[in-house]
CSV table of C-alpha atoms and ligand atoms in Angstrom, one decimal:
chain,number,residue,atom,x,y,z
A,486,MET,CA,-8.6,18.9,-22.0
A,487,ILE,CA,-6.3,18.9,-19.0
A,488,HIS,CA,-7.8,18.3,-15.7
A,489,THR,CA,-6.3,20.0,-12.7
A,490,ALA,CA,-6.9,19.6,-9.0
A,491,ASP,CA,-9.1,22.6,-9.2
A,492,SER,CA,-11.4,21.4,-11.9
A,493,PHE,CA,-11.6,17.7,-11.5
A,494,HIS,CA,-13.5,16.2,-8.6
A,495,PRO,CA,-14.2,12.5,-9.0
A,496,PHE,CA,-14.9,12.0,-5.3
A,497,ASP,CA,-17.5,14.8,-5.1
A,498,LEU,CA,-20.8,13.1,-4.3
A,499,SER,CA,-22.9,15.9,-5.7
A,500,SER,CA,-21.6,15.4,-9.2
A,501,ASP,CA,-21.3,12.3,-11.2
A,502,THR,CA,-19.5,13.4,-14.4
A,503,ASP,CA,-16.0,13.4,-13.1
A,504,TYR,CA,-16.6,10.3,-11.0
A,505,GLN,CA,-17.8,8.3,-14.0
A,506,ALA,CA,-14.8,9.5,-16.1
A,507,TRP,CA,-12.3,8.5,-13.4
A,508,ARG,CA,-14.1,5.2,-12.7
A,509,ALA,CA,-13.9,4.2,-16.3
A,510,TRP,CA,-10.2,5.0,-16.4
A,511,LYS,CA,-9.6,3.2,-13.0
A,512,LEU,CA,-11.2,0.0,-13.9
A,513,ASP,CA,-9.7,-0.3,-17.4
A,514,GLY,CA,-6.8,-2.6,-17.2
A,515,TYR,CA,-6.9,-2.8,-13.4
A,516,PRO,CA,-4.4,-5.4,-12.0
A,517,VAL,CA,-6.0,-8.9,-11.7
A,518,THR,CA,-3.3,-10.7,-9.7
A,519,ALA,CA,-0.2,-9.9,-7.7
A,520,GLN,CA,1.8,-10.8,-10.8
A,521,ASP,CA,0.5,-7.6,-12.4
A,522,LEU,CA,2.0,-5.6,-9.5
A,523,LEU,CA,5.5,-7.0,-9.7
A,524,VAL,CA,8.3,-4.7,-11.0
A,525,PRO,CA,11.9,-6.1,-11.0
A,526,VAL,CA,14.5,-3.7,-9.8
A,527,ALA,CA,18.3,-3.9,-9.5
A,528,ASP,CA,18.8,-1.7,-6.5
A,529,PRO,CA,15.9,-0.2,-4.7
A,530,ALA,CA,18.0,2.7,-3.3
A,531,HIS,CA,19.0,3.8,-6.8
A,532,LEU,CA,16.2,3.0,-9.3
A,533,SER,CA,16.8,3.5,-13.0
A,534,GLY,CA,14.4,5.8,-14.8
A,535,ALA,CA,12.6,2.9,-16.4
A,536,GLU,CA,12.2,1.1,-13.0
A,537,GLN,CA,10.9,4.2,-11.3
A,538,ALA,CA,8.5,4.8,-14.2
A,539,ALA,CA,7.2,1.2,-14.1
A,540,LEU,CA,6.6,1.3,-10.3
A,541,LEU,CA,4.9,4.6,-10.6
A,542,ALA,CA,2.6,3.5,-13.4
A,543,VAL,CA,1.4,0.5,-11.3
A,544,CYS,CA,1.0,2.7,-8.3
A,545,ARG,CA,-1.0,5.2,-10.3
A,546,LYS,CA,-3.5,2.5,-11.3
A,547,ALA,CA,-3.6,0.4,-8.2
A,548,ASN,CA,-2.2,2.6,-5.4
A,549,MET,CA,0.3,-0.2,-4.8
A,550,ALA,CA,3.2,-2.0,-6.5
A,551,ILE,CA,5.6,-4.7,-5.4
A,552,TYR,CA,9.3,-4.3,-6.3
A,553,VAL,CA,11.4,-7.4,-6.7
A,554,VAL,CA,15.1,-7.0,-6.1
A,555,ARG,CA,16.8,-9.0,-8.8
A,556,ASP,CA,18.9,-11.9,-7.4
A,557,GLY,CA,17.3,-11.3,-4.0
A,558,ALA,CA,20.2,-8.9,-3.1
A,559,PRO,CA,19.8,-7.8,0.5
A,560,ALA,CA,18.5,-4.3,1.2
A,561,ASP,CA,18.9,-2.5,4.6
A,562,LYS,CA,16.7,0.2,6.2
A,563,GLU,CA,18.7,3.0,4.5
A,564,ALA,CA,17.8,1.5,1.1
A,565,ILE,CA,14.1,1.4,2.1
A,566,ARG,CA,14.4,5.1,3.1
A,567,ALA,CA,16.1,5.9,-0.2
A,568,LEU,CA,13.5,4.0,-2.2
A,569,GLY,CA,10.7,6.1,-0.5
A,570,ARG,CA,12.5,9.4,-1.3
A,571,GLN,CA,12.4,8.6,-5.0
A,572,PHE,CA,8.6,8.7,-4.7
A,573,GLY,CA,8.3,11.7,-2.5
A,574,LEU,CA,8.0,9.7,0.7
A,575,GLU,CA,9.9,11.9,3.2
A,576,ARG,CA,8.1,12.3,6.4
A,577,LEU,CA,8.3,9.2,8.5
A,578,ASP,CA,5.6,8.3,11.1
A,579,ARG,CA,7.0,7.7,14.5
A,580,ASN,CA,4.9,5.0,16.0
A,581,LEU,CA,5.1,3.4,19.4
A,582,ARG,CA,7.5,0.5,18.5
A,583,ALA,CA,9.6,1.9,15.7
A,584,ASP,CA,13.3,1.5,16.1
A,585,GLU,CA,15.3,4.7,16.5
A,586,ASP,CA,15.2,5.5,12.8
A,587,SER,CA,11.4,5.2,12.7
A,588,ILE,CA,11.6,2.2,10.5
A,589,THR,CA,10.0,-0.8,12.2
A,590,THR,CA,11.4,-4.3,12.2
A,591,LEU,CA,8.5,-6.7,12.1
A,592,ARG,CA,9.2,-10.1,13.5
A,593,VAL,CA,8.0,-12.3,16.3
A,594,VAL,CA,9.0,-10.6,19.6
A,595,PRO,CA,8.5,-12.9,22.6
A,596,GLU,CA,8.8,-10.3,25.3
A,597,ALA,CA,5.6,-9.6,27.3
A,598,ALA,CA,5.6,-5.9,26.5
A,599,SER,CA,4.9,-6.6,22.8
A,600,ALA,CA,2.7,-9.6,23.2
A,601,ARG,CA,-0.5,-7.5,23.0
A,602,TYR,CA,0.6,-6.1,19.7
A,603,ILE,CA,-0.4,-8.7,17.1
A,604,PRO,CA,2.1,-7.4,14.5
A,605,TYR,CA,4.9,-8.8,16.7
A,606,THR,CA,3.4,-12.2,16.9
A,607,SER,CA,2.7,-14.9,14.3
A,608,ARG,CA,-1.0,-14.6,14.7
A,609,PRO,CA,-3.2,-13.4,11.8
A,610,LEU,CA,-3.7,-9.7,11.5
A,611,ASN,CA,-7.2,-8.6,10.4
A,612,TRP,CA,-8.0,-6.0,7.8
A,613,HIS,CA,-6.8,-2.5,8.5
A,614,THR,CA,-5.0,0.6,7.1
A,615,ASP,CA,-1.9,1.5,9.0
A,616,GLY,CA,-2.1,4.2,11.6
A,617,TYR,CA,-5.9,4.4,11.5
A,618,TYR,CA,-5.6,5.6,15.2
A,619,ASN,CA,-3.3,8.5,14.3
A,620,PRO,CA,-4.5,12.1,14.8
A,621,THR,CA,-6.0,13.8,11.7
A,622,ASP,CA,-2.8,15.8,11.0
A,623,GLU,CA,-0.6,12.7,11.1
A,624,GLN,CA,-2.4,10.4,8.8
A,625,VAL,CA,-0.3,7.6,7.3
A,626,ARG,CA,-0.7,8.1,3.6
A,627,ALA,CA,1.8,5.6,2.4
A,628,PHE,CA,4.0,2.8,3.6
A,629,VAL,CA,6.8,0.5,2.4
A,630,MET,CA,7.0,-3.0,3.6
A,631,HIS,CA,10.2,-4.8,2.7
A,632,CYS,CA,10.6,-8.6,3.2
A,633,VAL,CA,14.0,-9.6,4.5
A,634,ALA,CA,12.9,-13.2,5.1
A,635,PRO,CA,9.6,-15.0,4.7
A,636,ALA,CA,8.3,-17.4,7.4
A,637,ALA,CA,8.8,-21.1,7.0
A,638,SER,CA,5.1,-21.2,6.1
A,639,GLY,CA,2.2,-18.7,5.9
A,640,GLY,CA,2.3,-15.0,6.3
A,641,GLU,CA,0.6,-14.2,3.1
A,642,ASN,CA,-0.8,-10.7,2.7
A,643,LEU,CA,-4.2,-9.8,1.3
A,644,LEU,CA,-4.4,-6.3,-0.3
A,645,LEU,CA,-7.3,-4.1,-1.4
A,646,ASP,CA,-7.1,-0.7,-3.0
A,647,PRO,CA,-9.3,1.9,-1.1
A,648,GLU,CA,-10.3,3.5,-4.4
A,649,ILE,CA,-11.8,0.2,-5.4
A,650,VAL,CA,-13.7,0.0,-2.2
A,651,TYR,CA,-14.9,3.6,-2.8
A,652,ILE,CA,-16.2,2.6,-6.3
A,653,LEU,CA,-17.9,-0.6,-5.1
A,654,MET,CA,-19.5,1.3,-2.2
A,655,ARG,CA,-20.6,4.4,-4.2
A,656,ASP,CA,-22.1,2.2,-6.9
A,657,ARG,CA,-24.1,0.3,-4.3
A,658,ASN,CA,-25.2,3.3,-2.3
A,659,PRO,CA,-23.6,6.8,-2.3
A,660,ASP,CA,-25.1,7.3,1.2
A,661,TYR,CA,-22.5,4.8,2.5
A,662,ILE,CA,-19.7,7.1,1.3
A,663,HIS,CA,-21.5,10.1,2.8
A,664,ALA,CA,-21.9,8.3,6.1
A,665,LEU,CA,-18.2,7.3,6.3
A,666,MET,CA,-17.0,10.8,5.5
A,667,GLN,CA,-18.5,12.1,8.7
A,668,PRO,CA,-15.8,13.4,11.1
A,669,ASP,CA,-17.2,11.3,13.9
A,670,ALA,CA,-17.8,8.0,12.0
A,671,MET,CA,-15.2,6.2,13.9
A,672,LEU,CA,-14.0,6.6,17.5
A,673,ILE,CA,-10.8,5.0,18.8
A,674,PRO,CA,-10.5,5.1,22.6
A,675,ALA,CA,-7.3,6.2,24.3
A,676,ASN,CA,-4.5,3.7,24.5
A,677,VAL,CA,-3.7,3.3,28.2
A,678,GLU,CA,-0.9,1.0,29.3
A,679,ASP,CA,-0.2,0.5,33.0
A,680,GLY,CA,-2.2,3.6,33.9
A,681,ARG,CA,-0.2,5.7,31.5
A,682,GLN,CA,-1.9,7.2,28.4
A,683,LEU,CA,0.1,6.4,25.3
A,684,ARG,CA,-2.4,7.9,22.9
A,685,ALA,CA,-5.4,10.2,23.3
A,686,VAL,CA,-8.9,9.3,22.1
A,687,GLN,CA,-9.2,9.8,18.4
A,688,SER,CA,-12.3,10.3,16.3
A,689,GLY,CA,-12.4,10.8,12.6
A,690,PRO,CA,-13.8,9.8,9.2
A,691,VAL,CA,-13.2,6.6,7.2
A,692,PHE,CA,-13.0,8.4,3.9
A,693,THR,CA,-11.4,11.8,3.5
A,694,VAL,CA,-10.8,13.8,0.3
A,695,GLU,CA,-7.8,16.0,1.0
A,696,LYS,CA,-8.4,19.6,0.0
A,697,ALA,CA,-5.0,20.4,-1.3
A,698,SER,CA,-4.6,17.4,-3.5
A,699,ASN,CA,-8.1,15.9,-4.1
A,700,ALA,CA,-6.6,12.6,-3.0
A,701,LEU,CA,-8.8,10.0,-1.4
A,702,HIS,CA,-7.6,8.7,2.0
A,703,MET,CA,-9.1,5.8,3.9
A,704,ARG,CA,-8.7,4.7,7.5
A,705,TYR,CA,-10.3,1.5,8.8
A,706,THR,CA,-9.9,-1.4,11.1
A,707,ALA,CA,-11.9,-4.6,11.2
A,708,ARG,CA,-11.2,-4.9,14.9
A,709,THR,CA,-14.3,-4.8,17.1
A,710,ARG,CA,-12.4,-4.1,20.3
A,711,SER,CA,-10.8,-0.7,20.7
A,712,ILE,CA,-13.1,0.9,18.2
A,713,GLU,CA,-16.6,2.4,18.3
A,714,TRP,CA,-18.6,3.1,15.2
A,715,LYS,CA,-21.0,6.0,15.2
A,716,ALA,CA,-24.5,4.8,16.3
A,717,ASP,CA,-26.0,5.8,13.0
A,718,ARG,CA,-27.9,3.5,10.7
A,719,ALA,CA,-26.0,4.7,7.6
A,720,VAL,CA,-22.6,4.1,9.2
A,721,ARG,CA,-23.7,0.7,10.4
A,722,ASP,CA,-25.0,-0.3,7.0
A,723,ALA,CA,-21.8,1.0,5.3
A,724,ILE,CA,-19.5,-0.9,7.7
A,725,GLU,CA,-21.6,-4.1,7.2
A,726,PHE,CA,-21.2,-3.7,3.4
A,727,LEU,CA,-17.4,-3.3,3.9
A,728,ARG,CA,-17.1,-6.3,6.2
A,729,GLU,CA,-19.0,-8.5,3.8
A,730,LEU,CA,-16.7,-7.3,1.0
A,731,LEU,CA,-13.5,-8.0,2.9
A,732,ASP,CA,-14.7,-11.4,4.0
A,733,SER,CA,-15.7,-12.3,0.4
A,734,ASP,CA,-13.7,-13.9,-2.3
A,735,THR,CA,-14.0,-10.9,-4.5
A,736,PRO,CA,-11.3,-10.8,-7.2
A,737,TRP,CA,-10.5,-7.2,-6.3
A,738,ILE,CA,-8.6,-8.6,-3.3
A,739,ILE,CA,-5.0,-9.4,-4.3
A,740,ARG,CA,-3.1,-12.1,-2.4
A,741,HIS,CA,0.7,-12.2,-2.2
A,742,ARG,CA,3.3,-13.8,0.0
A,743,LEU,CA,6.3,-11.5,0.0
A,744,GLN,CA,9.6,-13.3,-0.8
A,745,ALA,CA,13.0,-12.2,0.4
A,746,GLY,CA,14.0,-9.1,-1.5
A,747,GLN,CA,10.4,-8.1,-2.4
A,748,GLY,CA,8.6,-5.1,-1.0
A,749,LEU,CA,5.2,-3.5,-1.1
A,750,ILE,CA,5.1,0.3,-1.8
A,751,CYS,CA,1.6,1.7,-1.5
A,752,ASN,CA,-0.7,4.5,-0.6
A,753,ASN,CA,-1.7,2.7,2.6
A,754,VAL,CA,-4.0,0.2,1.0
A,755,LEU,CA,-6.2,-2.0,3.1
A,756,HIS,CA,-4.3,-5.1,4.1
A,757,ARG,CA,-4.4,-8.2,6.3
A,758,ARG,CA,-1.9,-10.9,7.1
A,759,GLU,CA,-2.4,-14.6,7.5
A,760,ALA,CA,-0.9,-16.5,10.4
A,761,PHE,CA,2.5,-17.9,9.9
A,762,VAL,CA,5.0,-20.4,11.3
A,763,ASP,CA,8.7,-19.7,11.8
A,764,ASP,CA,11.4,-22.3,11.9
A,765,ALA,CA,14.1,-20.3,13.7
A,766,ALA,CA,16.4,-23.3,14.0
A,767,ALA,CA,16.5,-23.6,10.3
A,768,GLY,CA,17.0,-19.9,9.9
A,769,ARG,CA,13.5,-19.3,8.5
A,770,ALA,CA,11.9,-16.6,10.6
A,771,ARG,CA,9.7,-13.9,9.0
A,772,MET,CA,11.3,-10.5,9.1
A,773,LEU,CA,10.1,-7.3,7.4
A,774,TYR,CA,11.1,-3.7,7.5
A,775,ARG,CA,8.2,-1.3,7.5
A,776,ALA,CA,8.3,2.5,7.0
A,777,ARG,CA,5.2,4.6,7.3
A,778,PHE,CA,4.9,8.0,5.8
A,779,TYR,CA,2.7,11.1,6.2
A,780,ASP,CA,3.3,11.7,2.4
A,781,ARG,CA,1.4,10.1,-0.4
A,782,ILE,CA,3.3,8.6,-3.3
A,783,ARG,CA,4.0,11.5,-5.6
A,784,ASP,CA,1.9,11.9,-8.8
A,785,THR,CA,-0.7,9.3,-7.8
A,786,VAL,CA,-3.8,11.4,-7.4
A,787,ALA,CA,-6.9,10.8,-9.5
A,788,ASP,CA,-6.5,14.2,-11.3
A,789,ASP,CA,-3.0,13.4,-12.7
A,790,ARG,CA,-4.0,9.9,-13.7
A,791,CYS,CA,-6.7,11.2,-16.0
A,792,GLU,CA,-4.6,13.7,-17.8
A,793,GLY,CA,-4.0,12.7,-21.4
A,794,ASP,CA,-6.1,9.6,-21.1
A,795,ARG,CA,-8.4,9.5,-24.0
A,796,GLN,CA,-11.0,7.3,-22.4
A,797,CYS,CA,-11.3,9.6,-19.5
A,798,CYS,CA,-10.7,13.0,-20.9
A,799,GLY,CA,-12.3,12.5,-24.3
B,674,LIG,FE1,-0.4,-2.9,8.7
């Protein structure tokens, strides 16, 4: 039996059959550590067929993979762009601080204008998905984060697949999922700087199942400032469940400190960053390139993953 987007609905709360089939497939052989996500590549801009297939297989299962450029050969922004294209990542998000080519250089920026944006400091960055504040039609579905240089110490990333969150939540209480799919579950106030509105107020769901593809999309931030949760008991309980999960030592959270020449390619998984310390004098200052896309990694929706899988499709 071949499932298509029209006939397979694992994220439909009113039916359990497809969910259970997909869940069994998803949890079977799920990556345990960051080691399981690593895929060596020679040149990220020009992957071999085997390298591309290996990266895609890991992304299909875990919504993320970490490529490792052999010999730590340097890669520039154009290489990151070219890497994305090989996975259908075309439409770049233009965020506030992106450089002219819409790929952001993440490093400590001492200027006052950037000081309120934690990504440009060495402070820890709490759990979030990228662009959770974006309007509904400009959701960040994937990003690539390439490490040019690690910090002298610290800067580890913690990663958690939204589909795993979905499973843990649905298994605990499907009402949590229902609550977080409400279009007004989260409200992000407008971003106003020096009296000028940089971003309008946004409200939206945490979980979305995209009609065209059946893909599950998640937006979230653990911030307590600049976000208002719907005053609804189910939303409050669901968010409390999620906070406890993210603060726990659950083995579903994967930890990895990106080394020079390594990069994360993912369907905008939940992530946080630990604090770090640079030693600029010794040439050890953390620097990453980050590209955000409106596209999802091609061929990574639940429907495709179950095709031909005996455990799932019988
Ligand atoms: Fe981020």
